[in-house]
XYZ file of C-alpha atoms in Angstrom:
570
model
C 30.689 -30.837 9.609
C 30.010 -28.204 12.256
C 30.392 -30.405 15.358
C 31.420 -29.634 18.914
C 32.682 -31.641 21.849
C 32.136 -30.726 25.459
C 35.249 -28.518 25.509
C 33.401 -25.654 23.751
C 31.483 -25.261 27.000
C 34.594 -23.762 28.607
C 34.212 -20.723 26.394
C 30.479 -20.504 25.909
C 28.780 -22.180 28.852
C 28.997 -22.778 32.557
C 30.763 -26.110 33.190
C 28.311 -28.972 32.728
C 28.600 -32.397 34.242
C 27.710 -34.013 30.938
C 29.225 -33.589 27.434
C 27.003 -32.303 24.624
C 27.430 -32.061 20.859
C 26.029 -29.253 18.708
C 23.090 -29.997 16.414
C 24.058 -32.166 13.463
C 22.325 -32.763 10.153
C 20.747 -35.906 11.682
C 17.194 -34.752 12.460
C 16.531 -37.449 15.101
C 19.786 -36.667 16.849
C 19.012 -32.946 16.612
C 15.618 -33.421 18.257
C 17.196 -35.541 20.997
C 19.865 -32.955 21.705
C 17.480 -30.007 22.102
C 15.762 -31.773 24.988
C 18.619 -30.494 27.090
C 18.241 -26.843 26.149
C 20.907 -25.607 28.562
C 23.492 -25.762 25.784
C 21.452 -23.611 23.380
C 19.887 -21.285 25.923
C 22.973 -19.376 26.915
C 25.213 -19.864 23.911
C 25.087 -18.484 20.389
C 25.732 -21.613 18.357
C 25.392 -21.903 14.602
C 23.868 -25.262 13.598
C 24.987 -26.890 10.384
C 22.685 -26.209 7.446
C 20.025 -24.053 9.106
C 19.321 -20.352 8.593
C 18.997 -18.513 11.905
C 17.628 -15.042 12.600
C 19.119 -12.606 15.094
C 18.752 -9.125 16.478
C 21.490 -6.579 17.200
C 21.324 -3.568 19.464
C 23.359 -0.679 18.091
C 27.065 -0.791 19.078
C 26.457 -4.031 20.962
C 28.394 -6.852 19.228
C 27.099 -10.402 19.073
C 29.173 -13.540 18.651
C 28.370 -16.967 17.254
C 30.543 -20.066 17.497
C 30.918 -23.424 15.843
C 33.613 -26.117 15.731
C 34.935 -27.860 12.634
C 36.445 -31.164 13.769
C 38.244 -32.312 10.642
C 40.788 -30.588 8.446
C 40.035 -29.987 4.763
C 36.315 -29.506 5.419
C 34.283 -27.368 2.956
C 32.734 -24.374 4.673
C 30.249 -21.695 3.620
C 29.001 -18.837 5.831
C 26.369 -16.368 4.580
C 25.315 -13.224 6.457
C 22.213 -11.282 5.374
C 21.724 -7.751 6.790
C 18.022 -6.921 6.966
C 17.486 -3.213 7.527
C 20.901 -1.686 8.381
C 24.541 -2.189 7.276
C 26.552 -4.647 9.379
C 30.187 -5.083 10.243
C 31.130 -8.722 10.642
C 34.238 -10.862 10.743
C 35.002 -14.579 10.863
C 37.964 -15.789 12.915
C 39.541 -19.204 13.522
C 41.093 -20.453 16.740
C 42.882 -23.761 16.287
C 42.147 -26.306 18.989
C 44.903 -28.198 20.861
C 45.384 -31.759 19.738
C 44.318 -33.000 23.150
C 40.928 -31.455 22.593
C 40.240 -33.412 19.443
C 38.419 -36.070 21.405
C 40.242 -38.843 19.496
C 43.157 -39.317 21.897
C 43.342 -41.924 24.623
C 44.358 -41.817 28.243
C 43.332 -39.636 31.092
C 42.100 -36.165 30.206
C 43.933 -33.144 31.486
C 42.428 -31.082 34.305
C 39.588 -28.823 33.092
C 41.296 -25.535 33.928
C 44.414 -26.641 32.082
C 42.468 -27.550 28.945
C 40.565 -24.258 29.050
C 43.800 -22.305 29.349
C 45.233 -24.191 26.384
C 42.294 -23.190 24.217
C 42.426 -19.571 25.290
C 46.141 -19.367 24.520
C 45.739 -20.540 20.941
C 46.375 -17.890 18.265
C 43.269 -16.400 16.587
C 43.355 -15.943 12.795
C 41.013 -13.558 10.998
C 39.608 -15.300 7.916
C 37.222 -12.716 6.534
C 35.671 -9.348 7.327
C 33.003 -7.223 5.662
C 31.207 -3.939 6.206
C 28.011 -2.989 4.339
C 24.435 -4.070 3.631
C 25.050 -6.640 0.873
C 24.355 -10.343 1.329
C 27.986 -11.479 1.702
C 29.528 -14.957 1.516
C 32.599 -16.629 2.982
C 33.369 -19.804 1.032
C 36.264 -22.191 1.561
C 36.694 -25.629 -0.003
C 39.475 -26.603 2.418
C 38.901 -25.279 5.938
C 41.081 -26.365 8.865
C 39.621 -27.810 12.046
C 39.178 -25.454 14.958
C 36.853 -23.124 16.807
C 35.235 -20.571 14.476
C 33.809 -17.302 15.735
C 31.462 -14.990 13.825
C 31.214 -11.511 15.336
C 28.597 -8.992 14.148
C 27.970 -5.362 15.079
C 25.628 -2.618 13.859
C 26.872 0.945 14.324
C 23.834 2.676 12.794
C 20.784 1.340 14.643
C 19.130 -1.695 16.194
C 18.620 -4.200 13.422
C 17.750 -7.741 12.361
C 19.944 -10.135 10.393
C 20.155 -13.745 9.188
C 23.090 -16.190 9.288
C 23.534 -19.473 7.442
C 26.491 -21.849 7.720
C 27.103 -25.286 6.230
C 29.883 -27.821 5.771
C 28.129 -29.390 2.771
C 27.615 -26.442 0.417
C 27.670 -28.603 -2.711
C 24.630 -30.644 -1.740
C 22.710 -28.055 0.331
C 21.861 -25.262 -2.106
C 19.115 -23.901 0.182
C 18.989 -20.550 -1.592
C 17.505 -20.479 -5.115
C 20.176 -20.134 -7.785
C 20.135 -17.102 -10.080
C 20.131 -17.538 -13.872
C 23.152 -16.529 -15.945
C 21.461 -13.155 -16.536
C 19.997 -12.142 -13.132
C 18.613 -8.760 -14.226
C 14.995 -7.632 -14.046
C 13.941 -6.039 -17.343
C 11.248 -3.448 -18.014
C 9.441 -4.651 -21.131
C 6.589 -2.135 -21.226
C 6.096 1.312 -19.751
C 2.874 3.325 -19.474
C 1.468 6.176 -17.427
C 0.162 3.919 -14.661
C 1.604 0.491 -15.530
C 5.027 -1.145 -15.831
C 5.584 -4.688 -17.137
C 8.575 -6.611 -15.736
C 10.230 -9.814 -16.974
C 13.146 -11.926 -15.735
C 14.748 -15.265 -16.521
C 13.589 -18.167 -14.341
C 15.853 -19.654 -11.698
C 17.382 -23.025 -12.685
C 16.658 -24.289 -9.161
C 13.063 -25.108 -10.076
C 13.889 -27.046 -13.250
C 17.151 -28.760 -12.231
C 16.671 -29.427 -8.502
C 12.861 -29.691 -8.748
C 12.456 -27.414 -5.755
C 9.213 -25.432 -5.256
C 9.948 -21.833 -6.264
C 7.746 -18.758 -6.279
C 8.621 -15.172 -7.188
C 7.867 -12.103 -5.109
C 7.871 -8.632 -6.690
C 8.566 -5.545 -4.568
C 7.677 -1.996 -5.668
C 8.679 1.222 -3.890
C 9.726 4.825 -4.580
C 12.984 4.983 -2.575
C 15.590 2.395 -3.574
C 16.244 -1.212 -4.559
C 16.432 -3.878 -1.877
C 19.178 -6.487 -1.564
C 17.263 -9.056 0.481
C 13.682 -10.040 1.161
C 14.169 -9.689 4.910
C 15.128 -6.033 4.290
C 11.755 -5.599 2.562
C 9.855 -7.250 5.393
C 11.736 -5.174 7.971
C 10.734 -2.015 6.075
C 7.081 -3.030 5.726
C 6.717 -3.847 9.399
C 9.357 -1.483 10.771
C 7.370 -0.306 13.774
C 6.127 -3.762 14.698
C 9.518 -5.415 14.259
C 11.234 -3.130 16.704
C 8.394 -3.446 19.225
C 9.115 -7.168 19.202
C 12.858 -6.695 19.689
C 14.249 -8.280 22.866
C 14.952 -5.864 25.697
C 18.453 -5.560 27.232
C 18.843 -8.058 30.033
C 16.302 -10.408 28.457
C 18.162 -10.968 25.186
C 17.683 -14.434 23.738
C 19.649 -16.569 21.332
C 18.066 -17.541 18.013
C 17.970 -21.026 19.516
C 16.411 -19.981 22.813
C 13.904 -22.810 22.886
C 11.954 -21.236 25.739
C 10.648 -18.995 22.957
C 9.109 -22.087 21.383
C 7.495 -23.435 24.562
C 10.261 -25.521 26.191
C 10.113 -25.408 29.980
C 13.057 -24.552 32.204
C 13.838 -24.942 35.860
C 15.775 -21.731 36.480
C 14.260 -18.310 37.089
C 16.037 -16.707 34.167
C 14.300 -19.120 31.834
C 10.936 -18.234 33.389
C 11.638 -14.587 32.675
C 12.485 -15.458 29.106
C 9.326 -17.558 28.791
C 7.217 -14.637 29.977
C 8.995 -12.328 27.540
C 8.567 -14.688 24.598
C 4.832 -15.168 25.309
C 4.392 -11.401 25.363
C 6.303 -11.090 22.096
C 4.303 -13.899 20.502
C 1.031 -12.159 21.400
C 2.315 -8.940 19.830
C 3.456 -10.867 16.775
C 0.002 -12.353 16.130
C -1.679 -8.969 16.624
C 0.820 -6.977 14.621
C 1.196 -9.298 11.645
C -2.144 -7.914 10.458
C -0.720 -4.385 10.301
C -1.280 -2.796 6.931
C 1.938 -2.402 4.885
C 3.224 1.074 4.143
C 1.427 2.677 1.217
C 4.655 3.474 -0.649
C 5.965 -0.125 -0.486
C 4.217 -3.121 -2.033
C 5.171 -6.799 -1.981
C 3.293 -9.169 -4.303
C 4.041 -12.904 -4.575
C 2.917 -14.184 -7.969
C 3.738 -17.903 -8.042
C 6.025 -19.389 -10.679
C 5.392 -17.010 -13.605
C 8.319 -14.776 -14.580
C 6.457 -11.837 -16.100
C 4.314 -9.370 -14.166
C 2.514 -6.090 -14.861
C 2.427 -3.581 -12.014
C -0.664 -1.373 -12.181
C -2.212 1.603 -10.363
C 1.048 3.575 -10.413
C 1.241 7.358 -10.490
C 2.183 9.083 -13.781
C 5.570 10.793 -14.110
C 6.902 9.012 -10.993
C 10.076 6.958 -10.525
C 9.645 3.470 -9.029
C 12.142 0.797 -7.984
C 11.383 -2.851 -8.765
C 12.907 -5.962 -7.159
C 12.267 -9.653 -7.745
C 13.050 -12.396 -5.244
C 13.098 -16.130 -5.927
C 11.744 -17.863 -2.812
C 12.092 -21.540 -1.956
C 8.557 -22.318 -0.778
C 9.719 -25.282 1.287
C 12.408 -23.432 3.292
C 11.236 -19.811 2.813
C 14.834 -18.886 1.910
C 15.220 -16.381 -0.911
C 17.640 -14.894 -3.417
C 17.454 -11.394 -4.886
C 17.636 -10.684 -8.602
C 19.393 -7.502 -9.747
C 16.642 -4.923 -9.358
C 15.755 -2.119 -11.734
C 13.949 1.208 -11.764
C 11.764 3.114 -14.207
C 9.831 6.354 -14.445
C 6.225 6.144 -15.559
C 5.114 8.288 -18.493
C 3.641 11.724 -17.986
C -0.082 12.322 -18.116
C -1.257 13.316 -21.575
C -1.337 17.070 -21.678
C -4.837 18.350 -21.350
C -6.202 20.397 -24.196
C -7.208 23.822 -22.901
C -10.662 24.984 -23.991
C -11.057 28.699 -24.711
C -14.135 30.278 -23.130
C -15.875 33.057 -25.064
C -17.156 36.002 -23.095
C -20.871 35.549 -22.267
C -21.297 32.197 -24.024
C -22.352 28.995 -22.215
C -19.980 26.060 -22.820
C -20.839 22.386 -22.226
C -18.103 20.339 -20.524
C -17.859 16.548 -20.088
C -15.374 15.067 -17.562
C -14.704 11.349 -17.213
C -14.666 9.737 -13.755
C -11.812 11.122 -11.628
C -10.775 13.179 -14.649
C -10.094 16.886 -15.076
C -10.554 19.558 -17.744
C -8.748 22.867 -18.204
C -10.426 26.012 -19.554
C -8.957 29.443 -20.304
C -10.678 32.801 -20.218
C -8.968 35.938 -21.499
C -11.243 39.043 -21.479
C -10.741 41.186 -24.551
C -10.892 44.533 -22.754
C -10.056 45.938 -19.337
C -12.498 44.741 -16.693
C -13.360 45.346 -13.061
C -15.034 42.037 -12.338
C -15.279 38.546 -13.789
C -18.311 36.338 -13.217
C -18.275 32.543 -13.484
C -21.667 30.818 -13.627
C -21.637 27.022 -13.274
C -24.372 24.428 -13.513
C -23.198 20.946 -12.400
C -25.616 18.539 -14.050
C -24.805 15.341 -12.125
C -22.565 14.907 -9.062
C -20.602 17.693 -7.439
C -17.480 18.929 -9.225
C -14.510 20.940 -7.982
C -13.563 24.248 -9.605
C -10.261 26.088 -9.216
C -9.631 29.482 -10.814
C -6.160 31.002 -11.153
C -5.407 34.496 -12.403
C -1.913 34.756 -13.895
C -0.883 31.727 -11.815
C -2.356 32.926 -8.501
C -5.121 30.792 -6.975
C -8.286 32.900 -6.506
C -10.986 30.280 -6.034
C -11.293 26.628 -4.993
C -14.820 25.322 -4.383
C -17.021 22.244 -4.739
C -20.076 22.950 -6.864
C -23.365 21.079 -6.846
C -26.310 22.340 -8.818
C -26.141 26.030 -9.860
C -23.500 28.397 -8.449
C -22.176 31.835 -9.401
C -18.789 33.325 -8.432
C -17.716 36.926 -8.913
C -14.009 37.793 -8.801
C -12.181 41.109 -8.893
C -10.672 41.810 -12.288
C -7.247 42.974 -13.389
C -6.179 44.619 -16.688
C -4.964 42.144 -19.316
C -5.361 39.262 -16.865
C -5.796 35.673 -18.029
C -7.761 33.084 -16.075
C -7.094 29.341 -15.958
C -10.032 27.205 -14.782
C -9.476 23.615 -13.630
C -12.570 21.419 -13.325
C -12.193 18.089 -11.502
C -14.833 15.382 -11.840
C -16.442 13.099 -9.285
C -15.051 9.785 -8.084
C -18.502 8.218 -8.482
C -18.837 8.613 -12.224
C -18.629 10.907 -15.219
C -19.541 14.581 -14.735
C -21.369 17.018 -17.011
C -21.666 20.746 -16.523
C -22.362 24.047 -18.198
C -20.122 27.045 -17.558
C -20.263 30.701 -18.559
C -17.554 33.316 -17.979
C -18.084 37.026 -18.578
C -16.456 40.347 -17.755
C -19.680 42.263 -18.563
C -22.769 42.799 -16.452
C -25.083 40.040 -17.490
C -28.170 38.364 -16.200
C -27.543 34.954 -14.671
C -27.850 32.468 -17.583
C -29.046 29.697 -15.269
C -32.189 30.128 -13.195
C -31.846 30.468 -9.449
C -32.844 27.446 -7.387
C -34.049 26.945 -3.825
C -31.822 24.997 -1.459
C -34.292 22.109 -1.550
C -35.051 20.894 -5.081
C -37.217 17.929 -4.126
C -40.786 17.434 -5.336
C -43.274 16.542 -2.599
C -46.314 14.320 -3.294
C -49.331 14.437 -0.972
C -50.319 10.862 -0.182
C -53.801 11.775 1.160
C -54.592 13.636 -2.053
C -53.812 10.678 -4.318
C -56.739 9.267 -6.299
C -57.108 6.645 -8.982
C -56.642 9.294 -11.704
C -54.679 12.156 -10.136
C -51.820 13.129 -7.809
C -51.037 16.455 -6.151
C -47.461 17.706 -5.863
C -45.640 20.767 -4.495
C -42.208 22.347 -4.924
C -40.307 25.371 -3.663
C -39.511 28.486 -5.679
C -37.391 31.611 -5.187
C -37.776 35.390 -5.032
C -37.060 35.564 -8.766
C -39.951 35.186 -11.176
C -39.303 32.075 -13.226
C -41.163 29.796 -15.576
C -41.773 26.223 -14.347
C -42.805 23.354 -16.600
C -44.186 20.013 -15.317
C -43.736 16.708 -17.208
C -44.959 13.180 -16.498
C -43.955 9.735 -17.776
C -45.431 6.332 -16.980
C -42.827 3.900 -15.594
C -42.820 0.272 -14.458
C -43.719 -0.602 -10.883
C -40.163 -1.863 -10.281
C -38.646 1.448 -11.380
C -35.676 1.682 -8.990
C -33.071 4.119 -7.756
C -30.531 3.070 -10.402
C -32.920 3.888 -13.237
C -33.919 7.139 -11.596
C -30.259 8.089 -11.144
C -29.626 7.691 -14.861
C -32.269 10.313 -15.533
C -31.009 12.842 -12.990
C -28.957 14.812 -15.510
C -30.206 18.317 -14.675
C -28.826 19.715 -17.917
C -31.255 17.729 -20.046
C -34.066 20.186 -20.704
C -37.702 19.896 -21.833
C -36.517 19.741 -25.430
C -35.461 16.124 -24.784
C -38.997 15.140 -23.675
C -41.928 14.024 -25.788
C -44.694 16.602 -26.290
C -47.222 14.108 -24.923
C -45.376 14.089 -21.576
C -45.871 17.827 -20.982
C -48.489 18.673 -18.323
C -48.274 22.476 -18.022
C -46.042 25.540 -17.628
C -46.564 28.348 -15.083
C -44.783 31.426 -13.700
C -44.253 31.672 -9.992
C -42.271 33.568 -7.332
C -42.658 35.087 -3.833
C -40.752 37.835 -2.039
C -41.270 35.860 1.173
C -39.165 32.694 0.858
C -41.300 30.957 3.485
C -44.271 31.311 1.153
C -42.385 30.511 -2.042
C -44.146 27.209 -2.559
C -46.611 26.156 -5.223
C -48.840 23.112 -5.750
C -50.260 21.436 -8.821
C -52.721 18.592 -9.354
C -51.924 16.325 -12.297
C -55.062 14.680 -13.708
C -55.885 12.161 -16.401
C -53.796 9.329 -14.928
C -54.632 5.617 -14.927
C -55.474 3.710 -11.762
C -52.708 1.652 -10.114
C -49.967 3.039 -12.402
C -46.564 4.530 -11.509
C -45.532 7.902 -12.948
C -42.243 9.794 -12.874
C -42.875 13.530 -12.407
C -40.349 16.253 -13.322
C -40.300 20.007 -12.811
C -38.090 22.217 -15.000
C -37.321 25.829 -14.141
C -36.486 27.920 -17.211
C -33.760 30.551 -17.197
C -32.642 33.365 -19.492
C -31.505 32.239 -22.911
C -33.489 28.996 -22.680
C -31.205 27.263 -20.164
C -33.199 25.080 -17.766
C -32.543 23.202 -14.539
C -34.473 20.081 -13.518
C -35.675 19.414 -9.991
C -35.182 15.951 -8.475
C -37.492 13.434 -10.134
C -40.379 11.999 -8.128
C -42.094 8.635 -8.731
C -45.742 8.503 -7.592
C -48.295 5.659 -7.909
C -52.044 6.276 -8.281
C -54.500 4.388 -6.137
C -55.647 1.066 -7.520
C -59.097 1.183 -5.946
C -61.167 4.280 -5.241
């Protein structure tokens, strides 16, 4: 049992008029004792069987004390570094027999007893340096005053301490199975499946256990508090106590206890400020390269949305849901598979090639002119959403552009040069396009388009049997063909979007849908507009109208579709 009589106050506290024991495992007694918070406020005392959290400033040691009253007492002390290596040691100072509290007669003067304690020899029981969760375990500890001293030489850091005199019955941390490793059972380009053996704590002790999986690209973690410190690194250090206002883990002013002295008021003000920050900052988004996922009691989990050809580190923690205390499995790491190598399509000089790209996908094309050339022309018609094109000549990037509709790029040539074209699709959906590469002077295979490819309908010119529309042209003489199709009244944007593939030409339409074809152009772009009245329609019906502009070689581009409804009554 970690118990203390009033004599520990000589070392840790100002002299009090009244004796006080440390917290015991008796909850009612513990609650009664904390009403007088003076003992806990200024001393660093380790209670029996409770995990406490602390904070260290760099190169500023911190000490904790507890008293074991009886010889041959089992003792277990566990120190968990959170986000930096720690140096810590446990020492024992035997107490004079007079201080046992079991003798009779008049007590010695206070100063004499204090001097006796201070003169006792100190024995170092254990020391450690590193960032592992380290244990000191003894089945037969002598009575005396125990001191745990911790220091961080790297940076300000958090830590946890747990001590108990009943380690056999406590078992607050989940027990690891005989094989504590995390195994990778399946590996893909963007997924990794993990499996591990369940902790016996859930089945034998019937304690509520859940597993938390941690994924990152840097290293494995040895404790869950190290993960949480990493996720909320900035917030955690903002909440760190400031020098001069440092508080013990059992500074109950932090939890709302009142105090009569000014120092306590300062600490109360500090803790309220910290609590406000805590509530606000707990909503901070975790770092993108570190994920923590708690999955309940299942012991198999598939991690998804990973990057191909990337090494990841995986850790699993068994967490006691009742106490929130955790144990780390032996983590693992794995490298996801590479992306399947893209097949490179060869472009033939002067020939239009159709390309399909899945959502967020990419395609690679190669163009190698047969003869020496001064210029290379790339003509692109993006049929749906915008696509990105990159062109490299012998590894050097020459072009990187987003393309929507019809675009043409002309690049300076180089003898025996080879060109690699990378086409990246849209995030919205699949992309379709037509591309032509040539080193010869050629007419543009795709017709030129105005900047505005909308069709305008004149509302005042609508009748029960006709509608009048207009569209813009260019300075190049082109052939325009108009088509109509009756649609339902509830024809919506989604349906219209499905038919916006500009690469689908008139050859995909029924002959009955054709209205007319006409040639049109104007040297003055401001006058490059034409109108057409479409007759023979039914009253109160909706029609989808399309205009196709025809280019050289039969390649066409469709304007944006327009849905118009005839008047019901005339």
